[in-house]
mmCIF file with all atom_site columns, C-alpha atoms in Angstrom:
data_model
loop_
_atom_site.group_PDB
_atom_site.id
_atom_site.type_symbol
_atom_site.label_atom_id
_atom_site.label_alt_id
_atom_site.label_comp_id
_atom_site.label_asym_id
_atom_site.label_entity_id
_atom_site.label_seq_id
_atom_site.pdbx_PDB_ins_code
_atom_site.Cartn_x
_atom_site.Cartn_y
_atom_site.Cartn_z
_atom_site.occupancy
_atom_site.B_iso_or_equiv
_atom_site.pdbx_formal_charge
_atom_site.auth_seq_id
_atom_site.auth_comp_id
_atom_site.auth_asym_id
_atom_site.auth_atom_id
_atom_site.pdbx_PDB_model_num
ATOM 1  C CA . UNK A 1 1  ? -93.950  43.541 159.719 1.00 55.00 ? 46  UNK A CA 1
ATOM 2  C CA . UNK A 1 2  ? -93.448  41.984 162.964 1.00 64.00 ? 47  UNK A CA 1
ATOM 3  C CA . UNK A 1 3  ? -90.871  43.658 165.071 1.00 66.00 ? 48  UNK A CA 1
ATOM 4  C CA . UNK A 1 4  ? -88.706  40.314 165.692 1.00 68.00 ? 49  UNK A CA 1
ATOM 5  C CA . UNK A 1 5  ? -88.272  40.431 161.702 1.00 69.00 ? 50  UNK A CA 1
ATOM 6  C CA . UNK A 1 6  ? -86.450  43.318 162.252 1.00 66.00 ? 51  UNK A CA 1
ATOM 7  C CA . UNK A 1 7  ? -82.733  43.431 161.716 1.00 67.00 ? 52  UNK A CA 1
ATOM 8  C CA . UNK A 1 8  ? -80.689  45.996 163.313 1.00 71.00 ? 53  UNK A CA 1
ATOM 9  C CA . UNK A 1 9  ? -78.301  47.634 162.359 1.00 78.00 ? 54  UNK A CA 1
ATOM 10 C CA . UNK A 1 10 ? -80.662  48.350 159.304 1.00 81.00 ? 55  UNK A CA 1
ATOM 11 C CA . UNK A 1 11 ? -78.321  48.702 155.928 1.00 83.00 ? 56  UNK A CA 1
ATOM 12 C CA . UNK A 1 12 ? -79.720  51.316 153.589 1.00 82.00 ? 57  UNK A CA 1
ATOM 13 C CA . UNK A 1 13 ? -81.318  49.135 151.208 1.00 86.00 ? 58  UNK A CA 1
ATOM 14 C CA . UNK A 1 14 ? -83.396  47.921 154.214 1.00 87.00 ? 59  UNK A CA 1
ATOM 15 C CA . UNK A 1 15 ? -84.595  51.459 155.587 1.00 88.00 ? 60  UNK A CA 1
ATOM 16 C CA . UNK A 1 16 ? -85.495  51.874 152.240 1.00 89.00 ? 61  UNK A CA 1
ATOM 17 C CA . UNK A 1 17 ? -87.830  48.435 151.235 1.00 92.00 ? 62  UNK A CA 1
ATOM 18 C CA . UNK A 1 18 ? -89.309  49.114 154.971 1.00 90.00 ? 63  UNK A CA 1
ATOM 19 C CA . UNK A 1 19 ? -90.152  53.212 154.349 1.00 92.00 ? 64  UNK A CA 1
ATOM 20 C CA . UNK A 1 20 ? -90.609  53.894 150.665 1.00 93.00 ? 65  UNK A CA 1
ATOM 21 C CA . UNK A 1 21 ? -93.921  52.120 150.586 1.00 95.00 ? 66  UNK A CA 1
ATOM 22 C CA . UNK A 1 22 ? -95.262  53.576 153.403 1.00 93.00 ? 67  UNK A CA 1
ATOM 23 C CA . UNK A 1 23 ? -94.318  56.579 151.796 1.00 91.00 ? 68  UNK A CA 1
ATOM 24 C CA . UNK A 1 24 ? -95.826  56.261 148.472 1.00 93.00 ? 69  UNK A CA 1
ATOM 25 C CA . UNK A 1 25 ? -98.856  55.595 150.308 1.00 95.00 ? 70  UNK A CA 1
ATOM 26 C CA . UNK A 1 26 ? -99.136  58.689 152.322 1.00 92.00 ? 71  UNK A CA 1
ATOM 27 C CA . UNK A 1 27 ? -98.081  60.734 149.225 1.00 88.00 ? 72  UNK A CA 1
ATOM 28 C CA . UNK A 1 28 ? -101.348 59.187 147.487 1.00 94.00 ? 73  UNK A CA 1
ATOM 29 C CA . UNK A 1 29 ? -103.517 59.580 150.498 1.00 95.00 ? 74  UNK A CA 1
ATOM 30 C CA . UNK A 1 30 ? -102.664 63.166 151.672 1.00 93.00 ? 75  UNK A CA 1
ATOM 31 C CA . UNK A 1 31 ? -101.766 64.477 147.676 1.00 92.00 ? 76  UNK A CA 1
ATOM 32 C CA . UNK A 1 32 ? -101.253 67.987 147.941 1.00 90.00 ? 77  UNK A CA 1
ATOM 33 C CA . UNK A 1 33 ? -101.575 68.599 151.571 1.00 91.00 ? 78  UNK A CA 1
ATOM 34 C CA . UNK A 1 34 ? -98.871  69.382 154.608 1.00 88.00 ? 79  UNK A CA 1
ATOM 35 C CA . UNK A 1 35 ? -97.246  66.459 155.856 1.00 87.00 ? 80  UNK A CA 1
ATOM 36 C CA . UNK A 1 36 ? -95.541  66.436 159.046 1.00 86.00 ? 81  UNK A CA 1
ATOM 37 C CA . UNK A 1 37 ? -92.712  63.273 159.167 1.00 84.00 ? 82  UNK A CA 1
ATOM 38 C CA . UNK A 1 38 ? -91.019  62.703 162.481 1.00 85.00 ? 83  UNK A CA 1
ATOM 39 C CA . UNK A 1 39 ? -88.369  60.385 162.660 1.00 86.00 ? 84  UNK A CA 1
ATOM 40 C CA . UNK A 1 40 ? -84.013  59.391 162.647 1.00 83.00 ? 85  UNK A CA 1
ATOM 41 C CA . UNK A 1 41 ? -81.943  60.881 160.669 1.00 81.00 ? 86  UNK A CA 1
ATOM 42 C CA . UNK A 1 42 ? -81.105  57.655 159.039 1.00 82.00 ? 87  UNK A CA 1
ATOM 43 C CA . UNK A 1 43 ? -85.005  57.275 157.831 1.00 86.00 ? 88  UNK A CA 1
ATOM 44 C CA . UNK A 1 44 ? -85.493  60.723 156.703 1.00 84.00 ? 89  UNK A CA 1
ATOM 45 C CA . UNK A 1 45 ? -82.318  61.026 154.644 1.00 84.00 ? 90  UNK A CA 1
ATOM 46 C CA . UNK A 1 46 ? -83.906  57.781 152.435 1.00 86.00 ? 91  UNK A CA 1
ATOM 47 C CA . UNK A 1 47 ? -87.284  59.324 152.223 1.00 86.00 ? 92  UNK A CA 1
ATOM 48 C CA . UNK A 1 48 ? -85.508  62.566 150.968 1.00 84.00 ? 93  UNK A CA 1
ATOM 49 C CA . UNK A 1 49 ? -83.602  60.549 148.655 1.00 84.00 ? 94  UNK A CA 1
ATOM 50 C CA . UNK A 1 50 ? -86.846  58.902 147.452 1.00 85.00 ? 95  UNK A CA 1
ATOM 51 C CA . UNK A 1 51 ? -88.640  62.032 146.833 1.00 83.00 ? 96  UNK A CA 1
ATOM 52 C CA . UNK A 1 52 ? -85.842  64.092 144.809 1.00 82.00 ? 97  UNK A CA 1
ATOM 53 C CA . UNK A 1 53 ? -85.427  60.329 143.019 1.00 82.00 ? 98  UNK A CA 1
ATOM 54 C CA . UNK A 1 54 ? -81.722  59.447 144.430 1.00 75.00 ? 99  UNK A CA 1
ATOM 55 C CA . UNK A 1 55 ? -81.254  56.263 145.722 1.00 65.00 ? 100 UNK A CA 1
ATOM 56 C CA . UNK A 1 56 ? -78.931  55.713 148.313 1.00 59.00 ? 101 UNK A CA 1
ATOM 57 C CA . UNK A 1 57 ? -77.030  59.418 147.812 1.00 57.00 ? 102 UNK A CA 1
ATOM 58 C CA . UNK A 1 58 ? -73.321  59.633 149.677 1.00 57.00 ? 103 UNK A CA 1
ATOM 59 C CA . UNK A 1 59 ? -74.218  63.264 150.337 1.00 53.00 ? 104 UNK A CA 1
ATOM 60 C CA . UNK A 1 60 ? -73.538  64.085 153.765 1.00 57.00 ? 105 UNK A CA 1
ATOM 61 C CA . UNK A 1 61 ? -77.186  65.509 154.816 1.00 64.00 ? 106 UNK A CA 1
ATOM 62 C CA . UNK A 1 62 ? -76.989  66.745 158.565 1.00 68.00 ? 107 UNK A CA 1
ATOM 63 C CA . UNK A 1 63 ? -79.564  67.271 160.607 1.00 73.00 ? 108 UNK A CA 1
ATOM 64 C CA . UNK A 1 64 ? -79.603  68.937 164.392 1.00 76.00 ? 109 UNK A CA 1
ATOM 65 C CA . UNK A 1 65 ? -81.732  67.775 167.197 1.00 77.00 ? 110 UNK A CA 1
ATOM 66 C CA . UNK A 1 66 ? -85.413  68.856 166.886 1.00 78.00 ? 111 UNK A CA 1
ATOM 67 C CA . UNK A 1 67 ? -84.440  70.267 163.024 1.00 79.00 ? 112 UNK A CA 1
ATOM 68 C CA . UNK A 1 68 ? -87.058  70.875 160.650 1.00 77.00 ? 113 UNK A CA 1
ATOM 69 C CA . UNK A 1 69 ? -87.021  70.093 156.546 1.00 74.00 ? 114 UNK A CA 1
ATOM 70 C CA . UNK A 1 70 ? -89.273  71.442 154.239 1.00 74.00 ? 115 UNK A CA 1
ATOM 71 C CA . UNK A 1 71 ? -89.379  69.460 151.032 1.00 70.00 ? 116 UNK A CA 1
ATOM 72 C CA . UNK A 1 72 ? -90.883  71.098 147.935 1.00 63.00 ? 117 UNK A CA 1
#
């Protein structure tokens, strides 16, 4: 996608049609390895959403400057 397609503020649904696939695809390539994401809050809360299979949660997920997530 070409940067001028890019809306901002992004809504939700958008972080989400722009990261899930990209996701799904390193999940496929990399199966069963360490992955290291880096990235905004914003964009990490969807692709933990993704992986525990909650779209678009209202939980109040906080994360601290330089904070690290491990995801099971």
């Amino acid at each position: 996608k070409d940067l001028k397609d890019l809306v901002f503020p992004e809504t939700n649904e958008d972080i989400y049609n722009r990261v899930v696939p990209f996701i799904e695809q390193i999940m496929k390539t990399h199966y069963n390895k360490n992955i290291l994401l880096v990235s905004h809050c914003a964009t990490l809360i969807t692709i933990i959403d993704h992986i525990l299979n909650k779209k678009f949660t209202k939980l109040k997920r906080q994360f601290d400057t330089g904070d690290i997530q491990r995801i099971l």
